[in-house]
Coordinates of C-alpha atoms in Angstrom, one line a residue:
I7 CA -5.8 9.1 -41.2
G8 CA -5.7 8.8 -45.0
S9 CA -3.8 9.6 -48.1
E10 CA -1.2 12.5 -48.2
E11 CA -3.7 14.5 -50.2
W12 CA -6.4 14.0 -47.5
V13 CA -4.2 15.2 -44.6
S14 CA -2.6 18.2 -46.5
S15 CA -5.9 19.4 -47.5
G16 CA -6.8 20.0 -43.9
R17 CA -9.4 17.4 -43.7
T18 CA -10.1 15.7 -40.3
G19 CA -11.1 12.2 -39.3
I20 CA -10.6 9.1 -41.3
E21 CA -10.7 9.2 -45.1
P22 CA -13.3 6.7 -46.3
G23 CA -11.8 3.3 -47.2
W24 CA -8.8 4.0 -45.1
A25 CA -9.8 2.1 -41.9
R26 CA -11.1 -1.4 -41.0
D27 CA -12.7 -3.0 -37.9
D28 CA -12.3 -6.6 -38.7
M29 CA -9.1 -7.6 -37.0
N30 CA -8.9 -10.9 -35.0
A31 CA -6.0 -11.9 -32.9
N32 CA -5.3 -15.3 -31.0
I33 CA -3.3 -14.5 -27.8
P34 CA -2.1 -17.8 -26.2
D35 CA -1.8 -18.5 -22.5
S36 CA 1.5 -17.8 -20.9
P37 CA 4.0 -20.6 -21.2
L38 CA 4.2 -23.1 -18.3
P39 CA 7.2 -22.9 -15.9
P40 CA 9.8 -25.5 -16.1
P41 CA 9.3 -28.5 -13.7
G42 CA 11.0 -29.2 -10.4
G43 CA 13.1 -26.6 -8.8
Y44 CA 14.6 -25.5 -5.4
T45 CA 12.0 -24.9 -2.6
A46 CA 14.1 -22.3 -0.7
F47 CA 16.4 -19.5 -1.7
P48 CA 19.9 -19.7 -0.8
A49 CA 21.6 -17.4 1.5
G50 CA 22.6 -13.8 0.6
G51 CA 25.6 -11.8 1.4
W52 CA 27.4 -8.6 0.5
V53 CA 28.2 -7.7 -3.2
D54 CA 29.7 -4.4 -4.1
G55 CA 28.8 -2.9 -0.9
T56 CA 25.2 -3.8 -0.9
Y57 CA 23.8 -6.4 1.3
Y58 CA 21.4 -8.9 -0.5
D59 CA 19.1 -11.2 1.5
W60 CA 19.2 -13.8 -1.3
I61 CA 21.6 -14.3 -4.2
L62 CA 20.2 -16.6 -6.9
A63 CA 22.7 -18.2 -9.3
S64 CA 21.5 -20.2 -12.2
G65 CA 18.6 -22.7 -11.5
V66 CA 14.9 -23.1 -11.0
Y67 CA 13.5 -21.8 -7.7
Q68 CA 9.9 -22.4 -6.4
V69 CA 8.3 -20.3 -3.6
S70 CA 4.7 -20.4 -2.4
S71 CA 4.6 -16.5 -2.3
L72 CA 7.0 -13.7 -2.8
Q73 CA 6.9 -11.0 -0.2
L74 CA 9.5 -8.6 0.0
S75 CA 9.2 -5.8 2.7
S76 CA 11.2 -2.9 4.0
S77 CA 14.7 -3.1 2.5
Q78 CA 14.9 -6.9 1.4
K79 CA 16.7 -7.4 -1.7
I80 CA 17.2 -10.3 -4.3
L81 CA 20.3 -10.4 -6.5
V82 CA 20.0 -12.5 -9.6
T83 CA 23.4 -13.4 -11.1
G84 CA 22.8 -16.3 -13.4
D85 CA 20.0 -17.9 -15.5
V86 CA 17.1 -18.0 -13.2
D87 CA 13.5 -19.3 -13.4
L88 CA 11.5 -18.1 -10.4
K89 CA 8.1 -19.9 -10.0
V90 CA 5.8 -18.1 -7.6
D91 CA 2.7 -20.1 -6.8
G92 CA 0.9 -17.3 -4.9
D93 CA 1.0 -13.5 -5.0
V94 CA 3.9 -11.1 -5.2
Q95 CA 4.1 -8.2 -2.9
M96 CA 7.1 -5.7 -2.9
T97 CA 7.1 -2.6 -0.6
G98 CA 9.4 -0.3 1.0
S99 CA 12.8 -0.2 -0.5
S100 CA 12.8 -3.8 -1.5
A101 CA 14.1 -4.6 -5.0
I102 CA 15.1 -7.5 -7.2
K103 CA 18.2 -6.7 -9.1
I104 CA 19.3 -8.5 -12.1
A105 CA 23.1 -8.2 -12.4
S106 CA 24.5 -7.8 -15.9
T107 CA 25.3 -11.5 -15.8
G108 CA 21.8 -12.4 -14.7
N109 CA 18.7 -13.5 -16.6
L110 CA 15.2 -13.9 -14.7
R111 CA 12.1 -15.4 -15.9
M112 CA 9.4 -15.2 -13.3
F113 CA 6.4 -17.2 -13.5
V114 CA 3.3 -16.0 -11.4
S115 CA 0.1 -18.0 -10.5
G116 CA -1.2 -15.7 -7.8
S117 CA -4.0 -13.4 -8.5
T118 CA -2.1 -10.2 -7.9
A119 CA 1.4 -9.0 -8.2
S120 CA 2.6 -5.6 -6.8
L121 CA 5.9 -4.7 -8.0
G122 CA 6.7 -1.7 -5.8
G123 CA 9.7 -0.5 -3.8
N124 CA 12.7 0.0 -5.9
G125 CA 11.0 -2.5 -8.3
I126 CA 12.8 -4.7 -10.7
I127 CA 16.4 -3.3 -11.4
N128 CA 17.7 -4.7 -14.8
E129 CA 21.2 -3.5 -14.6
S130 CA 21.8 -4.1 -18.3
T131 CA 18.7 -2.5 -19.4
D132 CA 18.4 -5.3 -21.9
T133 CA 14.6 -6.0 -22.1
W134 CA 15.3 -9.7 -22.8
R135 CA 16.8 -10.2 -19.4
F136 CA 13.6 -10.0 -17.5
S137 CA 10.3 -12.0 -18.4
Y138 CA 7.3 -11.9 -16.3
Y139 CA 4.8 -14.5 -17.3
G140 CA 1.3 -14.5 -15.6
A141 CA -0.8 -17.7 -15.5
K142 CA -4.6 -17.5 -16.2
T143 CA -5.1 -17.0 -12.4
N144 CA -2.9 -13.7 -12.4
T145 CA -5.5 -11.1 -12.9
R146 CA -3.8 -7.9 -11.6
I147 CA -0.3 -6.4 -11.9
T148 CA 0.8 -3.2 -10.4
Y149 CA 4.2 -1.7 -11.1
S150 CA 5.0 1.3 -9.0
G151 CA 8.7 0.8 -8.6
T152 CA 11.0 3.8 -8.6
S153 CA 13.2 2.1 -11.2
A154 CA 12.2 2.1 -14.8
F155 CA 10.9 -1.2 -15.9
Y156 CA 13.2 -3.0 -18.6
G157 CA 11.7 -6.4 -19.6
I158 CA 8.6 -8.0 -20.8
I159 CA 5.2 -8.9 -19.2
Y160 CA 3.2 -11.5 -20.8
A161 CA 0.0 -11.9 -18.7
P162 CA -2.9 -11.8 -21.1
Y163 CA -5.5 -12.2 -18.3
A164 CA -4.0 -9.4 -16.0
E165 CA -5.0 -5.9 -15.7
L166 CA -1.8 -3.9 -15.6
N167 CA -1.5 -0.6 -13.6
L168 CA 1.4 1.7 -13.7
A169 CA 1.6 4.1 -10.8
G170 CA 3.8 7.0 -9.8
G171 CA 5.2 7.8 -13.2
S172 CA 6.5 4.4 -13.8
L173 CA 8.0 3.7 -17.3
I174 CA 8.0 0.4 -19.4
Y175 CA 10.8 -0.4 -21.8
G176 CA 10.1 -3.4 -23.5
G177 CA 6.7 -4.7 -24.1
T178 CA 3.5 -6.0 -22.4
V179 CA 0.6 -8.3 -23.3
S180 CA -1.8 -7.8 -20.8
K181 CA -5.7 -7.2 -20.4

């Protein structure tokens, strides 16, 4: 790190005067979820040859925890806020698919979120269509889904772990 002359002369390390260690940053808590909401998911159905256990159209949904196992799938077709008061656990070939018409903001208050299985499938690959917000109580997030992650994670108190060669396209604010 340094001037062009410093680098081209073959010197290594940091040129004196080219680095500082006095940065301060204020990272606020995650935003609060919107009030109210449906306390149960609507029924699912077949869409383009795939069965979805739940299909979420626009609205605010609230669940005590989100446990998707085996091949359970959620399809998000509208503008959805999902409030999860407890932990998130996705295993097997479970998935949350955000259709090209969908937008999902997930607010998680549980201590852990394990986004495995097929993970979060953001059909549009537009990173603004999926936002994960972890409350102060959300201290661990693991992403091991087989799909690349397209979205943002804003969970300043959570340790973020990527497993199995998972890739993040977008951004993260995490511990």
